[in-house]
Amino acid sequence: MDIADIATTDYTEADVGERFGKIRAAFEESNPKAIVITDDGEYAGIVTERQILQSHVEDNTKASAFMRSAPRIDRAEDIREVARMLVEGGTKAAPVFNGEDLSGLITADAILEAVLEHLDAITVEQIYTEDVVTVNRDTTVGQAINMLREHGISRLPVLSDDGRLEGIVTTHDLRDVIIRDMDKATVGDRAGDIERILDIPVYDVMNSPVGTADPEEAVSAAVSRMFDDDYNGLVVTLDANDRQVGGVVTKTDVLRALTFTEEEAMDVQITNIDLLDAISREDIRTDIARVTDKYREMQVHHAHVRFQKHKEKLRGTPLIQCQIRVRTNRGQVAGSGEGYGADAAFHVALDKLERNVLEMKGIQSDEEYEGQLLRKLNEI
């Protein structure tokens, strides 16, 4: 299936000179997946909902200062490759071109709708993210925004004092409350109003009840529920009765699953691949394989490496956070770390991954020894 078959020609455009305030208002009015930014009619970049929340800019700032790049998609590109490009580009929307001419916009939703009937072949357990960042009801909106920025995520499950799922707060929720309350403020009130909004507890803005998924259900059922309820993700609960959170499954997780390969070489996917400096995809694949080979019974199905750039720099090199998540026949194993430049950040995360792989190997050895001991006792 060519991507041109599912790309939309109905998208919102804005000029590079458009002000942030108007861009923000456009998201409130029509809730687009992204706004395409043009310069004298030519494609220049995009603005997404997440940027609206994460941008530290004044309302009169021009779009050229806060827009971001997105992969340029050829209209004849294969749908699986486009899914990879969206995930590695860290975006849910990208422009589609016919030659040099902008002809449409492709979104993650459009791809998932096109492949929905084929998603019954995999289960939520195979693709969901186990490492989940959570908050409690007293966490403030300002703290929640910082956590979303720091971890590069779009949702935070809210837990009660006894650790049960109580609600969820998302980028979309926070954007709505900030836009709504800021529009009520006059120019003179704005600074104080910002502080008041940031001090609101997430309990006052969270959604409840929460959309959930069972690890054993088909991904097609989970995605259908996302579409029906207008969710971008679901909280995975290990036990529906006590509502213990096991992880999160998002549309991005499903997109990533579309790119899994049957090739002999380990499939490695890199989010924000443009941050790579002195390291290549092949270097990353080789280093992860070296680590996982230390646990010989571990068969790697897929590895995901995510880079996130911070504003801090050292001699011009940005501080980068790296997260490595490997899906294997023994479950998920992960490692994360920070460093100046992608190469340094990756190797800090790789060291943590190696320790976790060896720990997993030790736990497996302990279980095998315990089983052998019990069998010997039973023979007495």
CSV table of C-alpha atoms in Angstrom, one decimal:
chain,number,residue,atom,x,y,z
A,1,MET,CA,0.0,0.0,0.0
A,2,ASP,CA,1.4,3.4,-1.0
A,3,ILE,CA,1.2,6.1,1.5
A,4,ALA,CA,-0.6,8.4,-1.0
A,5,ASP,CA,-3.7,6.1,-0.7
A,6,ILE,CA,-4.2,7.2,3.0
A,7,ALA,CA,-2.5,10.6,3.2
A,8,THR,CA,-4.9,13.6,3.7
A,9,THR,CA,-4.9,16.7,1.5
A,10,ASP,CA,-7.1,18.5,4.2
A,11,TYR,CA,-4.5,20.0,6.6
A,12,THR,CA,-3.9,23.3,8.3
A,13,GLU,CA,-1.2,25.6,7.1
A,14,ALA,CA,0.5,28.7,8.7
A,15,ASP,CA,3.2,31.0,7.5
A,16,VAL,CA,6.7,31.1,9.2
A,17,GLY,CA,5.8,34.6,10.3
A,18,GLU,CA,2.7,33.5,12.2
A,19,ARG,CA,2.7,34.2,15.9
A,20,PHE,CA,2.7,31.5,18.6
A,21,GLY,CA,-0.5,32.9,20.1
A,22,LYS,CA,-2.4,32.3,16.8
A,23,ILE,CA,-0.9,28.8,16.3
A,24,ARG,CA,-2.0,27.9,19.9
A,25,ALA,CA,-5.5,29.2,19.2
A,26,ALA,CA,-5.7,27.1,16.0
A,27,PHE,CA,-5.0,23.9,18.0
A,28,GLU,CA,-7.8,24.9,20.4
A,29,GLU,CA,-10.3,25.7,17.6
A,30,SER,CA,-9.8,22.7,15.2
A,31,ASN,CA,-7.6,20.3,17.2
A,32,PRO,CA,-5.3,19.3,14.2
A,33,LYS,CA,-2.7,16.5,14.4
A,34,ALA,CA,-0.2,19.1,13.2
A,35,ILE,CA,0.1,22.4,11.5
A,36,VAL,CA,2.3,22.6,8.4
A,37,ILE,CA,4.5,25.7,8.4
A,38,THR,CA,5.3,27.3,5.0
A,39,ASP,CA,7.7,30.0,3.8
A,40,ASP,CA,6.4,31.8,0.8
A,41,GLY,CA,4.3,28.8,-0.1
A,42,GLU,CA,7.2,26.3,0.4
A,43,TYR,CA,7.3,23.7,3.1
A,44,ALA,CA,9.4,24.8,6.1
A,45,GLY,CA,8.4,22.6,9.1
A,46,ILE,CA,5.6,21.5,11.3
A,47,VAL,CA,4.2,22.3,14.7
A,48,THR,CA,2.6,19.5,16.8
A,49,GLU,CA,0.4,19.6,19.9
A,50,ARG,CA,3.3,18.5,22.1
A,51,GLN,CA,5.3,21.5,21.0
A,52,ILE,CA,2.5,23.8,22.2
A,53,LEU,CA,2.8,22.4,25.7
A,54,GLN,CA,6.6,22.2,25.7
A,55,SER,CA,7.5,25.6,24.1
A,56,HIS,CA,8.9,28.3,26.4
A,57,VAL,CA,7.9,31.1,24.1
A,58,GLU,CA,5.9,34.3,24.2
A,59,ASP,CA,2.7,34.7,22.3
A,60,ASN,CA,4.3,37.1,19.8
A,61,THR,CA,7.1,34.6,18.8
A,62,LYS,CA,7.2,33.7,15.1
A,63,ALA,CA,6.5,30.2,14.0
A,64,SER,CA,10.0,30.0,12.5
A,65,ALA,CA,11.5,30.0,16.0
A,66,PHE,CA,9.6,27.0,17.4
A,67,MET,CA,8.6,24.9,14.4
A,68,ARG,CA,10.4,21.5,14.0
A,69,SER,CA,11.5,19.4,11.1
A,70,ALA,CA,9.7,16.2,10.2
A,71,PRO,CA,10.7,13.5,7.7
A,72,ARG,CA,9.7,14.2,4.1
A,73,ILE,CA,7.6,11.3,2.9
A,74,ASP,CA,7.4,10.4,-0.8
A,75,ARG,CA,3.9,9.6,-1.9
A,76,ALA,CA,4.9,6.2,-3.2
A,77,GLU,CA,6.7,5.2,0.1
A,78,ASP,CA,5.7,1.8,1.7
A,79,ILE,CA,3.5,2.1,4.7
A,80,ARG,CA,5.8,0.1,7.0
A,81,GLU,CA,8.8,2.3,6.1
A,82,VAL,CA,6.7,5.4,6.8
A,83,ALA,CA,5.8,4.0,10.3
A,84,ARG,CA,9.5,3.7,11.0
A,85,MET,CA,10.2,7.2,9.8
A,86,LEU,CA,7.5,8.7,12.0
A,87,VAL,CA,8.8,6.8,15.1
A,88,GLU,CA,12.4,7.6,14.4
A,89,GLY,CA,11.5,11.2,13.7
A,90,GLY,CA,9.6,11.4,17.1
A,91,THR,CA,6.5,12.7,15.4
A,92,LYS,CA,2.9,11.6,14.7
A,93,ALA,CA,2.6,13.5,11.5
A,94,ALA,CA,4.8,14.3,8.5
A,95,PRO,CA,4.4,16.0,5.1
A,96,VAL,CA,3.9,14.0,1.9
A,97,PHE,CA,5.5,15.1,-1.3
A,98,ASN,CA,4.9,14.4,-5.0
A,99,GLY,CA,8.4,15.2,-6.3
A,100,GLU,CA,9.2,18.6,-4.8
A,101,ASP,CA,5.5,19.6,-4.3
A,102,LEU,CA,3.8,19.3,-0.9
A,103,SER,CA,0.7,17.1,-1.6
A,104,GLY,CA,-0.6,16.1,1.8
A,105,LEU,CA,-0.1,15.1,5.4
A,106,ILE,CA,0.3,11.6,6.8
A,107,THR,CA,-0.6,10.8,10.4
A,108,ALA,CA,-0.1,7.9,12.7
A,109,ASP,CA,-3.9,7.5,13.0
A,110,ALA,CA,-4.2,7.2,9.3
A,111,ILE,CA,-1.6,4.4,9.2
A,112,LEU,CA,-3.2,2.5,12.1
A,113,GLU,CA,-6.7,2.7,10.6
A,114,ALA,CA,-5.3,1.3,7.4
A,115,VAL,CA,-3.7,-1.7,9.1
A,116,LEU,CA,-6.2,-2.3,11.9
A,117,GLU,CA,-7.6,-5.6,10.7
A,118,HIS,CA,-4.0,-7.1,10.6
A,119,LEU,CA,-3.3,-6.2,14.2
A,120,ASP,CA,-5.1,-9.1,15.7
A,121,ALA,CA,-2.0,-11.2,15.1
A,122,ILE,CA,-0.1,-9.6,18.0
A,123,THR,CA,-1.0,-9.0,21.7
A,124,VAL,CA,-0.6,-6.0,23.9
A,125,GLU,CA,1.9,-8.0,26.0
A,126,GLN,CA,4.2,-8.2,23.0
A,127,ILE,CA,4.5,-4.4,22.5
A,128,TYR,CA,3.6,-2.4,25.6
A,129,THR,CA,6.1,-0.4,27.6
A,130,GLU,CA,6.7,-1.7,31.1
A,131,ASP,CA,8.7,1.2,32.4
A,132,VAL,CA,6.0,3.7,33.3
A,133,VAL,CA,6.4,7.1,34.9
A,134,THR,CA,3.5,7.8,37.4
A,135,VAL,CA,2.4,10.7,39.6
A,136,ASN,CA,0.1,11.0,42.6
A,137,ARG,CA,-3.0,13.2,43.0
A,138,ASP,CA,-1.0,16.0,44.7
A,139,THR,CA,1.6,16.4,41.9
A,140,THR,CA,1.2,19.9,40.5
A,141,VAL,CA,0.5,20.7,36.8
A,142,GLY,CA,3.9,22.4,36.7
A,143,GLN,CA,5.6,19.2,38.0
A,144,ALA,CA,3.7,17.1,35.6
A,145,ILE,CA,4.7,19.2,32.6
A,146,ASN,CA,8.4,18.9,33.7
A,147,MET,CA,8.1,15.1,33.9
A,148,LEU,CA,6.5,14.9,30.4
A,149,ARG,CA,9.4,17.0,29.1
A,150,GLU,CA,12.1,15.2,30.9
A,151,HIS,CA,11.0,11.7,29.9
A,152,GLY,CA,9.7,12.7,26.4
A,153,ILE,CA,6.3,11.1,27.1
A,154,SER,CA,2.7,12.2,26.6
A,155,ARG,CA,0.8,10.6,29.5
A,156,LEU,CA,1.1,10.1,33.3
A,157,PRO,CA,-1.0,7.6,35.2
A,158,VAL,CA,-2.2,9.0,38.5
A,159,LEU,CA,-1.9,6.6,41.4
A,160,SER,CA,-3.7,6.6,44.8
A,161,ASP,CA,-1.8,6.3,48.1
A,162,ASP,CA,-2.1,2.5,47.9
A,163,GLY,CA,-0.7,2.3,44.4
A,164,ARG,CA,-3.9,1.8,42.5
A,165,LEU,CA,-4.7,3.4,39.2
A,166,GLU,CA,-6.9,6.5,39.9
A,167,GLY,CA,-6.7,8.6,36.8
A,168,ILE,CA,-4.5,9.8,34.0
A,169,VAL,CA,-3.2,13.2,32.9
A,170,THR,CA,-2.0,13.7,29.3
A,171,THR,CA,-0.3,16.4,27.2
A,172,HIS,CA,-3.7,17.1,25.6
A,173,ASP,CA,-5.3,17.6,29.1
A,174,LEU,CA,-2.6,20.0,30.2
A,175,ARG,CA,-2.7,21.9,26.9
A,176,ASP,CA,-6.4,22.4,27.3
A,177,VAL,CA,-6.3,23.7,30.8
A,178,ILE,CA,-3.4,26.0,30.1
A,179,ILE,CA,-5.1,27.5,27.0
A,180,ARG,CA,-8.5,27.8,28.7
A,181,ASP,CA,-7.2,29.5,31.8
A,182,MET,CA,-4.7,31.7,30.0
A,183,ASP,CA,-7.4,33.0,27.6
A,184,LYS,CA,-9.3,34.2,30.6
A,185,ALA,CA,-6.4,36.3,31.8
A,186,THR,CA,-5.7,39.9,30.9
A,187,VAL,CA,-2.2,41.0,29.9
A,188,GLY,CA,-1.5,42.4,33.4
A,189,ASP,CA,-2.7,39.2,35.1
A,190,ARG,CA,-0.8,36.8,32.9
A,191,ALA,CA,2.4,36.3,34.9
A,192,GLY,CA,0.5,35.6,38.1
A,193,ASP,CA,-2.0,33.4,36.2
A,194,ILE,CA,0.8,31.2,34.9
A,195,GLU,CA,2.0,30.5,38.4
A,196,ARG,CA,-1.5,29.8,39.6
A,197,ILE,CA,-2.1,27.3,36.8
A,198,LEU,CA,1.2,25.5,37.4
A,199,ASP,CA,0.3,25.0,41.1
A,200,ILE,CA,-3.0,23.2,40.4
A,201,PRO,CA,-2.9,19.6,41.5
A,202,VAL,CA,-3.2,17.0,38.7
A,203,TYR,CA,-6.2,15.5,40.6
A,204,ASP,CA,-8.2,18.6,39.4
A,205,VAL,CA,-7.4,18.1,35.7
A,206,MET,CA,-6.9,14.3,35.4
A,207,ASN,CA,-9.3,12.0,33.5
A,208,SER,CA,-11.1,9.3,35.4
A,209,PRO,CA,-12.1,6.5,34.8
A,210,VAL,CA,-9.0,5.5,32.7
A,211,GLY,CA,-8.9,3.6,29.5
A,212,THR,CA,-7.1,0.3,30.2
A,213,ALA,CA,-5.9,-2.7,28.3
A,214,ASP,CA,-5.3,-6.3,29.3
A,215,PRO,CA,-1.8,-7.8,28.4
A,216,GLU,CA,-3.4,-10.8,26.7
A,217,GLU,CA,-5.8,-8.9,24.4
A,218,ALA,CA,-5.2,-8.4,20.7
A,219,VAL,CA,-3.6,-5.1,19.7
A,220,SER,CA,-6.5,-4.6,17.2
A,221,ALA,CA,-9.0,-4.5,20.1
A,222,ALA,CA,-6.8,-2.1,22.0
A,223,VAL,CA,-6.4,0.3,19.0
A,224,SER,CA,-10.1,0.1,18.2
A,225,ARG,CA,-10.8,1.3,21.7
A,226,MET,CA,-8.3,4.1,21.4
A,227,PHE,CA,-10.1,5.3,18.2
A,228,ASP,CA,-13.6,4.9,19.8
A,229,ASP,CA,-12.7,6.8,22.9
A,230,ASP,CA,-10.3,9.3,21.3
A,231,TYR,CA,-7.3,8.1,23.3
A,232,ASN,CA,-3.7,8.0,22.1
A,233,GLY,CA,-2.8,5.3,24.6
A,234,LEU,CA,-4.1,2.9,27.3
A,235,VAL,CA,-2.8,2.0,30.7
A,236,VAL,CA,-2.0,-1.8,30.9
A,237,THR,CA,-3.4,-3.2,34.1
A,238,LEU,CA,-2.0,-6.6,35.3
A,239,ASP,CA,-5.2,-7.2,37.4
A,240,ALA,CA,-8.4,-5.5,36.5
A,241,ASN,CA,-9.7,-5.8,40.0
A,242,ASP,CA,-6.9,-4.2,42.0
A,243,ARG,CA,-6.0,-1.9,39.1
A,244,GLN,CA,-2.2,-2.4,39.5
A,245,VAL,CA,-0.4,-0.6,36.7
A,246,GLY,CA,1.9,-2.8,34.6
A,247,GLY,CA,2.7,-0.3,31.8
A,248,VAL,CA,1.3,1.7,29.0
A,249,VAL,CA,0.5,0.9,25.4
A,250,THR,CA,0.3,3.8,22.9
A,251,LYS,CA,-0.2,4.4,19.2
A,252,THR,CA,3.5,4.9,18.9
A,253,ASP,CA,4.1,1.4,20.4
A,254,VAL,CA,1.8,0.0,17.7
A,255,LEU,CA,3.6,1.9,14.9
A,256,ARG,CA,6.9,0.6,16.2
A,257,ALA,CA,5.5,-3.0,16.0
A,258,LEU,CA,4.7,-2.5,12.3
A,259,THR,CA,8.4,-2.0,11.7
A,260,PHE,CA,9.5,-5.3,13.3
A,261,THR,CA,11.4,-7.5,10.9
A,262,GLU,CA,11.9,-11.2,10.4
A,263,GLU,CA,15.5,-10.6,9.3
A,264,GLU,CA,18.4,-12.4,10.9
A,265,ALA,CA,20.0,-9.1,12.0
A,266,MET,CA,18.6,-7.6,15.1
A,267,ASP,CA,16.0,-4.9,14.3
A,268,VAL,CA,17.0,-1.6,16.0
A,269,GLN,CA,14.8,1.5,15.9
A,270,ILE,CA,16.1,4.9,16.9
A,271,THR,CA,13.9,7.8,17.9
A,272,ASN,CA,15.2,11.3,17.2
A,273,ILE,CA,17.9,9.7,14.9
A,274,ASP,CA,19.0,13.2,13.8
A,275,LEU,CA,20.7,13.6,17.1
A,276,LEU,CA,23.3,10.9,16.3
A,277,ASP,CA,26.8,12.4,16.1
A,278,ALA,CA,29.9,10.1,16.4
A,279,ILE,CA,27.8,6.9,16.4
A,280,SER,CA,25.9,5.1,13.7
A,281,ARG,CA,22.9,2.7,13.6
A,282,GLU,CA,25.3,-0.2,12.9
A,283,ASP,CA,27.5,0.8,15.9
A,284,ILE,CA,24.4,0.8,18.1
A,285,ARG,CA,23.2,-2.6,16.8
A,286,THR,CA,26.6,-4.2,17.3
A,287,ASP,CA,27.0,-2.9,20.9
A,288,ILE,CA,23.5,-4.0,22.0
A,289,ALA,CA,24.0,-7.5,20.4
A,290,ARG,CA,27.3,-7.7,22.3
A,291,VAL,CA,25.5,-7.1,25.6
A,292,THR,CA,22.6,-9.4,25.1
A,293,ASP,CA,24.9,-12.2,23.9
A,294,LYS,CA,26.2,-12.4,27.5
A,295,TYR,CA,22.9,-14.1,28.2
A,296,ARG,CA,23.0,-16.9,25.6
A,297,GLU,CA,19.4,-17.9,26.1
A,298,MET,CA,18.1,-14.4,25.3
A,299,GLN,CA,16.7,-14.0,21.8
A,300,VAL,CA,16.3,-10.4,20.9
A,301,HIS,CA,13.1,-9.5,19.0
A,302,HIS,CA,13.5,-5.8,18.8
A,303,ALA,CA,15.5,-3.0,20.3
A,304,HIS,CA,14.4,0.6,20.6
A,305,VAL,CA,16.9,3.4,21.3
A,306,ARG,CA,15.4,6.9,22.1
A,307,PHE,CA,17.5,10.1,22.3
A,308,GLN,CA,16.2,13.2,24.0
A,309,LYS,CA,18.1,16.5,23.8
A,310,HIS,CA,18.2,18.9,26.8
A,311,LYS,CA,19.0,22.6,26.7
A,312,GLU,CA,22.2,22.3,28.8
A,313,LYS,CA,25.4,22.2,26.8
A,314,LEU,CA,29.1,21.7,27.4
A,315,ARG,CA,31.4,23.4,24.9
A,316,GLY,CA,28.6,23.5,22.4
A,317,THR,CA,27.6,19.8,22.8
A,318,PRO,CA,24.1,19.3,24.2
A,319,LEU,CA,23.2,17.1,27.1
A,320,ILE,CA,21.3,14.1,25.8
A,321,GLN,CA,19.3,11.4,27.6
A,322,CYS,CA,19.3,8.0,26.0
A,323,GLN,CA,16.9,5.2,26.8
A,324,ILE,CA,17.4,1.6,25.5
A,325,ARG,CA,14.6,-0.9,25.6
A,326,VAL,CA,15.1,-4.4,24.3
A,327,ARG,CA,12.3,-6.9,23.8
A,328,THR,CA,13.3,-10.5,24.1
A,329,ASN,CA,11.9,-14.0,24.6
A,330,ARG,CA,12.8,-13.5,28.3
A,331,GLY,CA,10.8,-10.3,28.6
A,332,GLN,CA,11.9,-6.6,28.4
A,333,VAL,CA,15.1,-5.3,29.7
A,334,ALA,CA,16.2,-1.6,29.6
A,335,GLY,CA,18.8,0.9,30.5
A,336,SER,CA,19.0,4.7,30.5
A,337,GLY,CA,21.6,7.4,31.0
A,338,GLU,CA,22.8,10.9,30.1
A,339,GLY,CA,25.9,12.3,28.5
A,340,TYR,CA,27.1,15.2,26.4
A,341,GLY,CA,26.4,14.0,22.9
A,342,ALA,CA,24.6,10.9,21.6
A,343,ASP,CA,27.6,8.7,21.7
A,344,ALA,CA,28.4,9.4,25.4
A,345,ALA,CA,24.7,9.1,26.4
A,346,PHE,CA,24.3,5.8,24.5
A,347,HIS,CA,27.3,4.2,26.3
A,348,VAL,CA,26.1,5.3,29.7
A,349,ALA,CA,22.7,3.7,28.9
A,350,LEU,CA,24.4,0.6,27.5
A,351,ASP,CA,26.3,0.1,30.7
A,352,LYS,CA,23.0,0.1,32.6
A,353,LEU,CA,21.5,-2.2,30.1
A,354,GLU,CA,24.4,-4.6,30.6
A,355,ARG,CA,24.0,-4.6,34.4
A,356,ASN,CA,20.3,-5.3,34.0
A,357,VAL,CA,20.9,-8.2,31.5
A,358,LEU,CA,23.4,-9.8,33.9
A,359,GLU,CA,21.0,-9.3,36.7
A,360,MET,CA,18.3,-11.1,34.7
A,361,LYS,CA,20.8,-13.9,34.0
A,362,GLY,CA,21.5,-14.2,37.7
A,363,ILE,CA,17.8,-14.4,38.6
A,364,GLN,CA,17.3,-17.1,36.0
A,365,SER,CA,20.3,-19.0,37.4
A,366,ASP,CA,18.9,-18.8,40.9
A,367,GLU,CA,15.5,-20.0,39.7
A,368,GLU,CA,17.1,-23.0,37.9
A,369,TYR,CA,19.2,-23.9,41.0
A,370,GLU,CA,16.0,-23.6,43.2
A,371,GLY,CA,14.2,-26.0,40.8
A,372,GLN,CA,17.0,-28.5,40.9
A,373,LEU,CA,17.2,-28.4,44.7
A,374,LEU,CA,13.4,-29.0,45.0
A,375,ARG,CA,13.6,-31.9,42.6
A,376,LYS,CA,16.4,-33.5,44.6
A,377,LEU,CA,14.4,-33.0,47.8
A,378,ASN,CA,11.4,-34.7,46.3
A,379,GLU,CA,13.6,-37.7,45.4
A,380,ILE,CA,14.6,-38.2,49.1
